[in-house]
Tab-separated table of C-alpha atoms in Angstrom:
chain	number	residue	atom	x	y	z
A	242	MET	CA	112.003	133.784	136.029
A	243	SER	CA	109.367	133.636	133.457
A	244	PRO	CA	108.706	130.387	132.804
A	245	LEU	CA	108.597	128.426	129.647
A	246	PRO	CA	106.261	128.740	127.359
A	247	ALA	CA	104.370	125.772	126.557
A	248	ILE	CA	105.121	124.001	123.354
A	249	PRO	CA	102.563	122.061	121.186
A	250	PRO	CA	103.066	119.025	119.769
A	251	SER	CA	104.703	118.703	116.028
A	252	VAL	CA	100.534	117.132	115.635
A	253	ALA	CA	98.487	120.468	116.614
A	254	THR	CA	100.783	122.362	114.371
A	255	SER	CA	101.012	120.769	111.462
A	256	ASN	CA	99.352	122.541	107.474
A	257	VAL	CA	99.307	118.977	106.670
A	258	SER	CA	95.576	118.610	105.848
A	259	LEU	CA	93.403	114.746	106.436
A	260	THR	CA	92.727	114.128	102.988
A	261	THR	CA	96.501	114.517	102.209
A	262	LEU	CA	97.661	112.195	105.753
A	263	LEU	CA	95.065	109.598	104.912
A	264	ILE	CA	96.379	109.456	101.416
A	265	ALA	CA	99.822	108.608	103.099
A	266	VAL	CA	99.168	105.969	104.868
A	267	THR	CA	97.139	104.512	102.181
A	268	VAL	CA	100.288	105.125	99.615
A	269	LEU	CA	102.723	103.874	101.981
A	270	ALA	CA	100.780	100.217	102.763
A	271	ALA	CA	100.083	99.643	99.116
A	272	SER	CA	103.764	100.383	98.477
A	273	ILE	CA	104.850	97.935	100.963
A	274	VAL	CA	101.974	95.005	99.710
A	275	VAL	CA	102.837	95.774	96.336
A	276	LEU	CA	107.089	95.115	97.599
A	277	TRP	CA	106.128	91.783	100.004
A	278	LEU	CA	103.903	90.318	97.022
A	279	ILE	CA	106.273	91.097	94.462
A	280	LEU	CA	109.679	89.413	96.510
A	281	ARG	CA	107.848	86.742	97.474
A	282	ARG	CA	107.207	85.380	94.452
A	283	ARG	CA	110.603	85.426	93.282
A	284	PRO	CA	113.080	82.432	92.514
A	285	GLN	CA	115.125	81.544	95.630
A	286	PRO	CA	118.310	80.446	93.796
A	287	LYS	CA	120.836	78.576	95.698
A	288	ALA	CA	123.001	81.613	97.907
A	289	ALA	CA	126.515	81.669	96.656
A	290	ALA	CA	128.643	79.422	98.760
A	291	THR	CA	132.533	81.082	98.567
A	292	SER	CA	131.666	84.988	99.642
A	293	ALA	CA	135.170	86.617	100.593
A	294	HIS	CA	132.936	87.993	103.539
A	295	ARG	CA	132.305	83.833	105.002
A	296	SER	CA	136.067	82.043	103.931
A	297	ALA	CA	139.434	82.133	104.306
A	298	ALA	CA	141.411	83.831	101.885
A	299	PRO	CA	141.418	82.265	98.706
A	300	PRO	CA	145.129	81.611	97.256
A	301	ARG	CA	146.251	83.700	94.732
A	302	ALA	CA	145.384	82.842	90.867
A	303	GLN	CA	146.026	85.995	89.321
A	304	SER	CA	149.202	88.232	89.470
A	305	ALA	CA	149.439	90.978	92.466
A	306	ALA	CA	149.484	93.085	88.672
A	307	VAL	CA	146.572	92.762	87.145
A	308	THR	CA	144.347	92.436	90.661
A	309	LEU	CA	146.365	96.547	91.364
A	310	ASP	CA	144.863	97.126	88.200
A	311	ALA	CA	141.624	95.922	88.832
A	312	LEU	CA	141.549	97.321	92.500
A	313	ALA	CA	142.004	101.089	91.039
A	314	GLU	CA	139.538	100.431	88.135
A	315	LEU	CA	136.883	99.549	90.602
A	316	GLY	CA	137.558	102.137	92.683
A	317	SER	CA	137.844	105.320	90.766
A	318	SER	CA	134.376	103.751	88.838
A	319	MET	CA	132.750	103.652	92.571
A	320	VAL	CA	133.883	106.909	93.447
A	321	ASP	CA	132.488	108.113	90.241
A	322	SER	CA	129.585	106.846	90.689
A	323	GLY	CA	129.309	108.660	94.099
A	324	TYR	CA	129.789	105.571	96.620
A	325	PRO	CA	130.622	107.042	99.932
A	326	VAL	CA	134.229	105.979	100.559
A	327	SER	CA	133.618	104.167	103.237
A	328	MET	CA	131.689	101.905	100.998
A	329	VAL	CA	134.141	102.273	98.362
A	330	ARG	CA	136.819	100.876	100.846
A	331	THR	CA	135.249	97.828	101.675
A	332	ALA	CA	134.612	97.147	98.338
A	333	VAL	CA	137.801	97.009	97.185
A	334	GLN	CA	139.329	95.549	100.396
A	335	ASP	CA	136.238	92.629	99.839
A	336	VAL	CA	137.625	92.524	95.860
A	337	ALA	CA	140.972	91.854	97.000
A	338	THR	CA	140.413	89.554	99.565
A	339	ALA	CA	138.461	87.517	97.223
A	340	ASN	CA	141.667	87.585	95.055
A	341	GLY	CA	144.179	86.155	97.053
A	342	PHE	CA	144.997	89.683	98.885
A	343	ALA	CA	143.825	89.742	102.335
A	344	SER	CA	146.127	92.819	103.353
A	345	ALA	CA	145.422	95.036	100.770
A	346	THR	CA	145.820	98.973	101.765
A	347	VAL	CA	143.487	100.814	100.905
A	348	VAL	CA	142.987	104.652	100.827
A	349	VAL	CA	140.349	106.532	99.057
A	350	PHE	CA	139.099	110.489	98.865
A	351	PRO	CA	136.894	112.067	96.718
A	352	THR	CA	139.118	112.913	93.770
A	353	ALA	CA	142.065	110.250	94.759
A	354	LEU	CA	142.372	106.292	95.425
A	355	PHE	CA	145.935	104.521	96.637
A	356	VAL	CA	146.250	100.585	96.501
A	357	SER	CA	148.920	98.983	97.909
A	358	LEU	CA	149.248	94.901	98.158
A	359	ASP	CA	152.267	92.402	99.553
A	360	ASN	CA	153.810	90.245	96.671
A	361	ASP	CA	156.080	87.878	98.062
A	362	GLY	CA	157.626	90.670	100.363
A	363	ALA	CA	158.236	93.453	97.992
A	364	THR	CA	154.903	96.395	97.924
A	365	LEU	CA	153.509	97.556	94.606
A	366	THR	CA	151.199	100.215	95.054
A	367	ARG	CA	149.239	102.302	92.204
A	368	ALA	CA	147.560	105.714	93.176
A	369	VAL	CA	144.695	106.704	90.345
A	370	SER	CA	142.685	110.070	90.369
A	371	ALA	CA	139.346	110.129	90.722
A	372	GLY	CA	136.042	112.178	90.585
A	373	GLY	CA	136.488	113.796	87.731
A	374	ARG	CA	133.890	112.046	85.941
A	375	SER	CA	129.713	111.836	86.372
A	376	TYR	CA	128.410	107.904	85.684
A	377	LEU	CA	124.889	107.631	84.593
A	378	LEU	CA	122.350	105.615	86.239
A	379	HIS	CA	122.575	102.456	83.892
A	380	GLN	CA	126.372	102.959	84.112
A	381	VAL	CA	126.116	102.509	88.023
A	382	ASP	CA	123.496	99.703	87.546
A	383	VAL	CA	125.983	97.719	86.292
A	384	ILE	CA	129.227	99.035	87.929
A	385	ASP	CA	127.513	97.364	91.100
A	386	ARG	CA	127.300	94.242	90.115
A	387	ILE	CA	130.702	93.865	89.078
A	388	MET	CA	131.430	95.349	92.043
A	389	LYS	CA	129.683	92.022	94.149
A	390	VAL	CA	130.838	89.643	91.781
A	391	GLY	CA	134.111	90.913	91.868
A	392	ARG	CA	133.552	90.430	96.105
A	393	ALA	CA	132.120	86.650	95.498
A	394	ARG	CA	133.887	85.266	92.912
A	395	SER	CA	137.690	84.273	93.844
A	396	GLY	CA	140.008	85.405	90.584
A	397	SER	CA	137.988	87.474	89.076
A	398	ALA	CA	140.475	90.399	88.465
A	399	ASP	CA	141.010	90.636	85.447
A	400	TRP	CA	137.429	89.977	84.486
A	401	VAL	CA	136.912	92.938	86.575
A	402	SER	CA	139.220	95.192	84.808
A	403	ARG	CA	137.606	94.538	81.422
A	404	GLN	CA	133.974	94.826	82.845
A	405	ILE	CA	134.820	98.401	83.841
A	406	ALA	CA	136.174	98.754	80.493
A	407	LYS	CA	133.151	97.686	79.390
A	408	VAL	CA	130.760	100.392	80.965
A	409	ARG	CA	132.696	102.989	80.309
A	410	GLU	CA	131.896	102.294	76.741
A	411	LEU	CA	128.057	102.049	77.385
A	412	ALA	CA	125.872	104.691	75.941
A	413	PRO	CA	122.700	106.070	77.640
A	414	PRO	CA	119.536	104.163	77.115
A	415	PHE	CA	118.090	106.880	75.742
A	416	SER	CA	118.683	110.668	73.126
A	417	ALA	CA	119.203	113.388	73.718
A	418	PHE	CA	116.084	114.669	72.708
A	419	HIS	CA	114.165	112.330	75.714
A	420	ARG	CA	116.516	113.480	78.122
A	421	VAL	CA	115.842	117.234	77.540
A	422	ALA	CA	111.992	116.274	77.222
A	423	ALA	CA	111.889	114.053	80.116
A	424	TYR	CA	113.809	117.085	82.558
A	425	ALA	CA	111.149	119.390	81.194
A	426	LEU	CA	108.862	116.862	82.928
A	427	THR	CA	111.419	116.863	86.410
A	428	THR	CA	110.866	120.664	87.300
A	429	GLY	CA	107.175	120.422	86.319
A	430	ALA	CA	106.960	118.187	88.887
A	431	ILE	CA	109.151	119.550	91.125
A	432	ALA	CA	107.267	122.835	91.103
A	433	VAL	CA	104.069	121.803	91.668
A	434	LEU	CA	105.804	119.780	95.011
A	435	LEU	CA	107.011	123.264	95.576
A	436	GLY	CA	104.085	124.348	95.420
A	437	SER	CA	104.060	126.827	92.647
A	438	SER	CA	100.439	127.964	90.238
A	439	TRP	CA	99.944	126.445	86.622
A	440	LEU	CA	100.983	129.002	85.146
A	441	GLY	CA	104.486	128.672	87.418
A	442	VAL	CA	104.702	124.667	86.442
A	443	LEU	CA	103.892	125.514	82.603
A	444	VAL	CA	106.569	128.223	83.020
A	445	ALA	CA	108.988	125.663	85.281
A	446	ALA	CA	109.051	122.944	82.157
A	447	VAL	CA	109.328	125.249	79.557
A	448	LEU	CA	112.195	126.626	81.088
A	449	GLY	CA	113.402	122.663	82.190
A	450	ILE	CA	113.877	122.764	77.970
A	451	GLY	CA	116.663	124.976	78.389
A	452	VAL	CA	118.143	124.210	80.914
A	453	GLY	CA	118.428	119.965	80.369
A	454	THR	CA	119.549	120.942	76.761
A	455	LEU	CA	122.193	123.391	78.973
A	456	LEU	CA	123.275	120.642	80.897
A	457	LEU	CA	123.540	117.724	78.041
A	458	LEU	CA	125.954	120.552	76.252
A	459	GLY	CA	127.414	120.800	79.947
A	460	GLU	CA	128.518	117.362	80.077
A	461	ARG	CA	130.798	117.588	76.221
A	462	LEU	CA	132.410	120.557	77.898
A	463	PRO	CA	135.845	120.373	80.253
A	464	SER	CA	134.702	119.970	83.904
A	465	SER	CA	136.455	123.831	84.391
A	466	TYR	CA	134.141	125.212	82.588
A	467	ASP	CA	131.486	123.884	85.618
A	468	ALA	CA	131.075	127.056	87.141
A	469	LEU	CA	130.314	128.656	83.935
A	470	VAL	CA	127.051	126.205	83.027
A	471	ILE	CA	125.936	126.646	86.331
A	472	VAL	CA	126.081	130.326	87.023
A	473	SER	CA	124.341	130.627	83.189
A	474	ALA	CA	121.789	127.970	83.860
A	475	ALA	CA	120.806	129.907	87.418
A	476	LEU	CA	120.671	133.805	85.612
A	477	GLY	CA	118.905	132.249	83.307
A	478	SER	CA	116.017	130.560	84.627
A	479	SER	CA	116.054	133.084	87.439
A	480	LEU	CA	115.738	135.976	85.002
A	481	ILE	CA	112.424	134.931	83.589
A	482	ILE	CA	110.873	133.900	86.881
A	483	LEU	CA	111.160	137.261	87.798
A	484	LEU	CA	109.969	138.983	84.865
A	485	VAL	CA	107.349	136.873	84.431
A	486	ALA	CA	106.398	137.062	87.603
A	487	ARG	CA	106.557	140.715	87.902
A	488	ALA	CA	104.336	140.867	84.762
A	489	THR	CA	101.579	138.516	85.662
A	490	ASP	CA	101.629	140.108	89.299
A	491	ASP	CA	101.605	136.271	90.105
A	492	SER	CA	103.183	135.419	92.976
A	493	ALA	CA	102.715	131.335	93.423
A	494	ILE	CA	104.648	131.915	90.436
A	495	LEU	CA	108.141	132.195	92.612
A	496	PRO	CA	108.552	128.655	93.805
A	497	SER	CA	109.582	127.767	90.381
A	498	LEU	CA	112.133	129.408	90.431
A	499	ILE	CA	113.789	126.674	91.958
A	500	ALA	CA	112.739	123.622	89.424
A	501	PRO	CA	114.754	124.494	86.711
A	502	LEU	CA	118.171	123.584	89.346
A	503	VAL	CA	117.312	120.922	90.602
A	504	VAL	CA	119.642	118.566	89.085
A	505	LEU	CA	121.969	121.324	90.068
A	506	LEU	CA	121.237	121.650	93.766
A	507	PRO	CA	123.829	119.217	95.814
A	508	GLY	CA	121.360	117.629	98.193
A	509	GLY	CA	123.121	114.238	97.404
A	510	LEU	CA	126.573	115.750	97.683
A	511	LEU	CA	126.146	116.841	100.958
A	512	THR	CA	123.837	113.916	102.341
A	513	THR	CA	126.775	112.018	100.744
A	514	ALA	CA	129.394	114.380	102.683
A	515	VAL	CA	127.166	113.862	106.646
A	516	ILE	CA	127.334	110.272	106.091
A	517	GLU	CA	131.090	110.759	105.819
A	518	LEU	CA	131.349	113.224	108.557
A	519	ALA	CA	129.325	110.441	110.931
A	520	THR	CA	131.605	107.886	109.582
A	521	GLY	CA	134.522	109.693	110.805
A	522	HIS	CA	136.365	110.388	107.281
A	523	ILE	CA	136.644	113.623	107.877
A	524	MET	CA	139.205	114.326	105.026
A	525	SER	CA	136.617	113.093	102.494
A	526	GLY	CA	133.478	114.776	104.261
A	527	SER	CA	134.687	118.144	104.675
A	528	ALA	CA	135.558	117.710	101.249
A	529	ARG	CA	132.210	117.105	100.063
A	530	ALA	CA	130.698	119.880	102.417
A	531	ALA	CA	132.944	122.281	100.228
A	532	ALA	CA	131.992	121.180	97.115
A	533	GLY	CA	127.943	121.200	97.725
A	534	ALA	CA	128.473	124.653	99.616
A	535	MET	CA	130.302	126.417	96.054
A	536	ARG	CA	127.561	124.595	93.888
A	537	LEU	CA	125.309	126.652	96.138
A	538	LEU	CA	127.408	129.519	95.365
A	539	LEU	CA	127.317	129.477	92.317
A	540	LEU	CA	122.924	129.226	91.983
A	541	ALA	CA	122.982	131.478	94.202
A	542	VAL	CA	124.673	134.197	92.471
A	543	GLY	CA	123.235	134.024	89.512
A	544	ILE	CA	119.835	134.595	90.949
A	545	VAL	CA	121.256	137.389	92.969
A	546	SER	CA	122.433	138.904	89.501
A	547	ALA	CA	119.285	138.020	88.335
A	548	GLY	CA	117.333	139.834	90.515
A	549	ALA	CA	119.200	142.766	90.056
A	550	LEU	CA	118.572	143.407	87.037
A	551	ILE	CA	114.686	142.908	87.064
A	552	GLY	CA	114.461	144.495	90.949
A	553	VAL	CA	112.446	141.831	92.502
A	554	PRO	CA	112.685	141.394	96.131
A	555	ARG	CA	113.365	139.349	97.966
A	556	ILE	CA	112.362	135.576	97.195
A	557	GLU	CA	110.894	133.060	99.977
A	558	LEU	CA	110.084	129.448	98.993
A	559	GLU	CA	107.555	127.834	101.003
A	560	VAL	CA	107.427	123.674	99.949
A	561	SER	CA	103.636	123.194	100.126
A	562	GLY	CA	101.938	120.239	97.685
A	563	GLU	CA	98.350	122.162	98.928
A	564	VAL	CA	98.256	124.770	96.212
A	565	LEU	CA	97.123	122.537	93.530
A	566	GLY	CA	94.936	120.320	95.377
A	567	PRO	CA	96.287	117.035	97.363
A	568	ILE	CA	96.049	114.856	95.013
A	569	ALA	CA	98.623	117.212	92.479
A	570	PRO	CA	102.189	116.318	94.792
A	571	TRP	CA	100.704	112.019	93.992
A	572	ILE	CA	100.812	112.331	91.069
A	573	ALA	CA	103.742	114.741	90.572
A	574	ILE	CA	105.829	111.877	92.110
A	575	ALA	CA	105.065	109.703	89.451
A	576	VAL	CA	105.561	112.157	86.850
A	577	PHE	CA	109.482	113.317	88.814
A	578	GLY	CA	110.082	109.577	88.696
A	579	VAL	CA	110.029	109.150	85.150
A	580	GLY	CA	111.223	112.327	84.324
A	581	ILE	CA	114.447	112.079	86.407
A	582	SER	CA	114.730	108.224	85.774
A	583	VAL	CA	114.940	108.733	81.660
A	584	TYR	CA	117.573	112.361	82.336
A	585	GLN	CA	119.959	110.592	84.301
A	586	CYS	CA	119.536	107.240	82.674
A	587	ALA	CA	118.152	104.691	84.782
A	588	ARG	CA	117.148	101.590	82.660
A	589	PRO	CA	113.234	101.310	81.704
A	590	ALA	CA	113.434	97.553	83.825
A	591	SER	CA	114.527	99.925	86.950
A	592	ILE	CA	112.114	102.689	86.600
A	593	PRO	CA	109.008	101.051	88.471
A	594	TRP	CA	111.395	100.631	91.135
A	595	ILE	CA	112.373	103.532	91.704
A	596	LEU	CA	108.591	104.351	91.740
A	597	LEU	CA	108.203	102.584	94.866
A	598	VAL	CA	110.885	103.717	96.718
A	599	LEU	CA	110.169	107.628	95.912
A	600	TYR	CA	106.537	106.802	97.085
A	601	VAL	CA	107.921	104.985	100.069
A	602	ALA	CA	109.997	108.637	100.831
A	603	TYR	CA	107.702	111.203	100.324
A	604	GLY	CA	104.410	109.004	102.241
A	605	ALA	CA	106.516	108.473	105.385
A	606	GLN	CA	107.537	111.978	105.108
A	607	VAL	CA	104.494	113.062	104.928
A	608	ILE	CA	103.428	111.116	107.693
A	609	GLY	CA	106.996	112.297	109.405
A	610	ASP	CA	105.432	115.755	109.043
A	611	VAL	CA	102.467	116.120	111.083
A	612	LEU	CA	103.943	113.311	113.714
A	613	PHE	CA	107.575	115.536	114.247
A	614	GLY	CA	107.652	118.657	111.818
A	615	GLY	CA	109.678	119.152	109.032
A	616	VAL	CA	113.096	118.351	109.399
A	617	LEU	CA	112.149	115.248	111.115
A	618	SER	CA	110.536	114.281	108.194
A	619	ALA	CA	113.210	113.920	106.770
A	620	LEU	CA	115.080	111.779	108.945
A	621	ILE	CA	111.053	109.480	108.489
A	622	GLY	CA	111.509	109.245	104.464
A	623	ALA	CA	114.611	108.124	104.611
A	624	ILE	CA	114.434	105.795	107.098
A	625	ALA	CA	111.276	104.404	105.711
A	626	MET	CA	112.862	104.449	101.671
A	627	THR	CA	116.752	102.222	103.077
A	628	PRO	CA	114.975	99.171	103.399
A	629	VAL	CA	112.879	99.507	101.024
A	630	ALA	CA	116.167	100.125	98.335
A	631	VAL	CA	117.773	97.200	99.752
A	632	LEU	CA	115.240	95.171	99.202
A	633	VAL	CA	114.452	96.529	95.618
A	634	ALA	CA	117.930	95.400	94.818
A	635	ARG	CA	117.335	91.751	95.829
A	636	HIS	CA	114.814	91.223	93.090
A	637	ARG	CA	116.756	89.749	89.640
A	638	THR	CA	115.213	93.446	87.759
A	639	GLY	CA	115.743	95.585	90.916
A	640	PRO	CA	118.639	98.302	90.151
A	641	PRO	CA	121.165	98.065	93.113
A	642	ALA	CA	120.176	100.735	96.066
A	643	ILE	CA	122.364	103.195	95.718
A	644	VAL	CA	120.415	103.676	92.113
A	645	SER	CA	117.257	103.905	93.598
A	646	PHE	CA	118.698	106.064	96.655
A	647	LEU	CA	119.881	109.096	94.420
A	648	PRO	CA	116.056	110.098	93.517
A	649	ALA	CA	114.798	109.406	96.492
A	650	PHE	CA	117.842	112.019	97.847
A	651	TRP	CA	116.466	115.331	94.689
A	652	LEU	CA	113.070	114.357	96.628
A	653	LEU	CA	113.590	114.620	99.829
A	654	VAL	CA	116.692	117.190	100.298
A	655	PRO	CA	115.258	120.591	100.553
A	656	GLY	CA	117.772	122.362	98.678
A	657	GLY	CA	115.682	125.103	97.365
A	658	LEU	CA	115.910	125.815	101.006
A	659	GLY	CA	120.150	126.296	101.664
A	660	LEU	CA	119.766	127.543	97.749
A	661	VAL	CA	117.504	130.487	99.206
A	662	GLY	CA	118.841	130.623	102.423
A	663	VAL	CA	123.032	131.571	100.548
A	664	THR	CA	121.071	134.380	98.242
A	665	GLU	CA	119.333	135.954	100.987
A	666	ALA	CA	123.015	136.168	103.353
A	667	LEU	CA	124.020	137.433	99.729
A	668	GLY	CA	121.522	139.875	98.982
A	669	GLY	CA	121.813	141.313	102.988
A	670	GLY	CA	119.206	139.265	104.533
A	671	ASP	CA	119.074	136.931	107.423
A	672	ALA	CA	119.265	133.790	105.971
A	673	SER	CA	120.336	132.452	109.540
A	674	GLY	CA	116.784	130.511	109.964
A	675	THR	CA	116.926	128.790	106.528
A	676	LEU	CA	120.894	127.638	107.037
A	677	ILE	CA	120.079	126.049	109.913
A	678	THR	CA	117.154	124.357	108.629
A	679	THR	CA	118.886	123.661	105.721
A	680	VAL	CA	121.955	121.829	107.444
A	681	GLY	CA	119.054	120.052	110.139
A	682	THR	CA	117.428	118.198	107.361
A	683	MET	CA	121.086	117.216	105.727
A	684	ILE	CA	121.473	115.392	109.011
A	685	ALA	CA	118.524	113.858	109.813
A	686	ILE	CA	118.556	112.689	105.921
A	687	ALA	CA	122.298	110.897	106.931
A	688	LEU	CA	121.241	109.690	110.178
A	689	GLY	CA	118.220	108.227	108.404
A	690	VAL	CA	119.758	106.888	105.570
A	691	LEU	CA	122.314	105.413	108.652
A	692	ILE	CA	119.719	103.944	110.743
A	693	GLY	CA	118.027	101.874	107.721
A	694	LEU	CA	120.909	100.520	106.137
A	695	ALA	CA	121.399	99.302	110.421
A	696	ALA	CA	118.514	97.838	110.273
A	697	SER	CA	118.232	96.461	106.792
A	698	SER	CA	121.661	94.804	107.232
A	699	THR	CA	120.317	90.856	107.654
A	700	LEU	CA	118.394	91.844	104.105
A	701	ARG	CA	121.087	92.087	101.905
A	702	ASP	CA	121.532	89.766	99.629
A	703	ARG	CA	124.751	88.138	99.598
A	704	ARG	CA	124.157	85.859	96.233
A	705	LEU	CA	126.098	86.678	93.081
A	706	PRO	CA	124.057	89.427	91.388
A	707	SER	CA	121.926	89.219	87.503
A	708	LEU	CA	123.996	90.195	85.071
A	709	PHE	CA	123.555	91.731	81.664
A	710	ALA	CA	124.253	90.265	78.068
A	711	PHE	CA	126.563	92.565	76.945
A	712	LEU	CA	129.599	91.599	79.818
A	713	ASP	CA	131.381	88.514	79.946
A	714	PRO	CA	130.705	85.201	81.420
A	715	VAL	CA	132.258	84.721	84.811
A	716	PRO	CA	135.002	82.810	85.602
A	717	ASP	CA	134.153	79.977	86.813
A	718	ALA	CA	134.617	79.328	90.646
A	719	GLY	CA	133.465	75.798	90.997
A	720	THR	CA	131.301	76.535	93.577
A	721	THR	CA	129.565	78.541	93.400
A	722	THR	CA	125.941	79.235	91.656
A	723	ASP	CA	126.524	81.589	88.589
A	724	PRO	CA	124.919	84.473	87.976
A	725	VAL	CA	121.626	84.888	86.295
A	726	THR	CA	121.904	86.137	82.782
A	727	ILE	CA	119.646	89.599	82.304
A	728	SER	CA	118.783	90.142	78.340
A	729	GLU	CA	119.750	93.847	77.184
A	730	LYS	CA	121.605	94.669	74.429
A	731	PRO	CA	124.725	96.621	74.844
A	732	GLN	CA	125.126	100.137	73.454
A	733	VAL	CA	128.486	101.073	72.495
């Protein structure tokens, strides 16, 4: 029997330069210091005393019908916001308990929600559809705060329903022009992170204008047109990239193929699917995984069709930030963070916090790449960013953890690798290695988030969150500290 070959440690085979590693360590340390200084200076209001987690079930202050409507509205809004079904079920159950219905039954799927209450021997059930809309980050921010108030304040069911109705009428904080321009910045930054040349960065930014405009127009179309929008975006951007690559003979432009499609890549969707599968929600996790695979398939069809028309050979993407120098990726992180925050309409006050989470995630991923290799680097990045996102959510102006999670998902998940793997498979190439790497990375990020959430469970804030001025005052519970009001004009 022949001996197994020796396998060197990842440090010995890493392609990360010493300069990049030192920058990563410095950025990570600086981010932690900044976070500590900011949180250390924040005021410490009294903790809430009537949390549904720590007190007996209160008497039923409102009717079962009102509570049932509030639970259904809140649960469907959380599903539309992208929460895993386990978090949705727990939150809805806690709101039911806070309103005197501790025996409520909640069943959550990615496309439907079922809630049942026992009302003096009679069972009332409400079933609503979910997953039919997609909320922007500023709306997710408000929904998260409404959910936290509903969990902590008894008799708030009617208040929750009225606030959810207001969320659906909120207009984006940025205009369509700003969102398209921000998407162009996002695509250019992703091209830098993928290792494209300056020409590729420029072409990616120009394509970002076109794809961003197409996506905004697609938001006004029925969901039945989603597949057409995805294929059109992939086909159009791929045709231009491949034509420029052939005309200039610049192979370093090819990584920009993925950059204009960054928002369409199902990185967050597939990661959520893995989290749900790992926590035992087989049906929900399988449905999300199938939806993510279909999204990759549609994108791959557009790229394969462009390749057949132009006649460009198979494309291989190598994620590298060294082509434009060791400083360029760190500048690109800031551009990406601002661009994706504006495009996804995060509140302006949330952008610095999102940048902080992005730098922690990317810095930890670079260090993890040196120590553990490519796949496990995503695990290290996810573990590092999760407690930071939880801590950020405790600050008065900080966004909820899910809002700062989403941009970090788009940064950590190498969805482009999965897309190229599917493209190669459709084109007859061997995509097994790329697909295995993608699946391994998804699992690593999901495990990193689970580990990070477990490690930061004691850091979660049990107090009532800060609310916005356009929301109604919280019902008086007598003993609970009222939430701070954030002055922000309603955009309705």
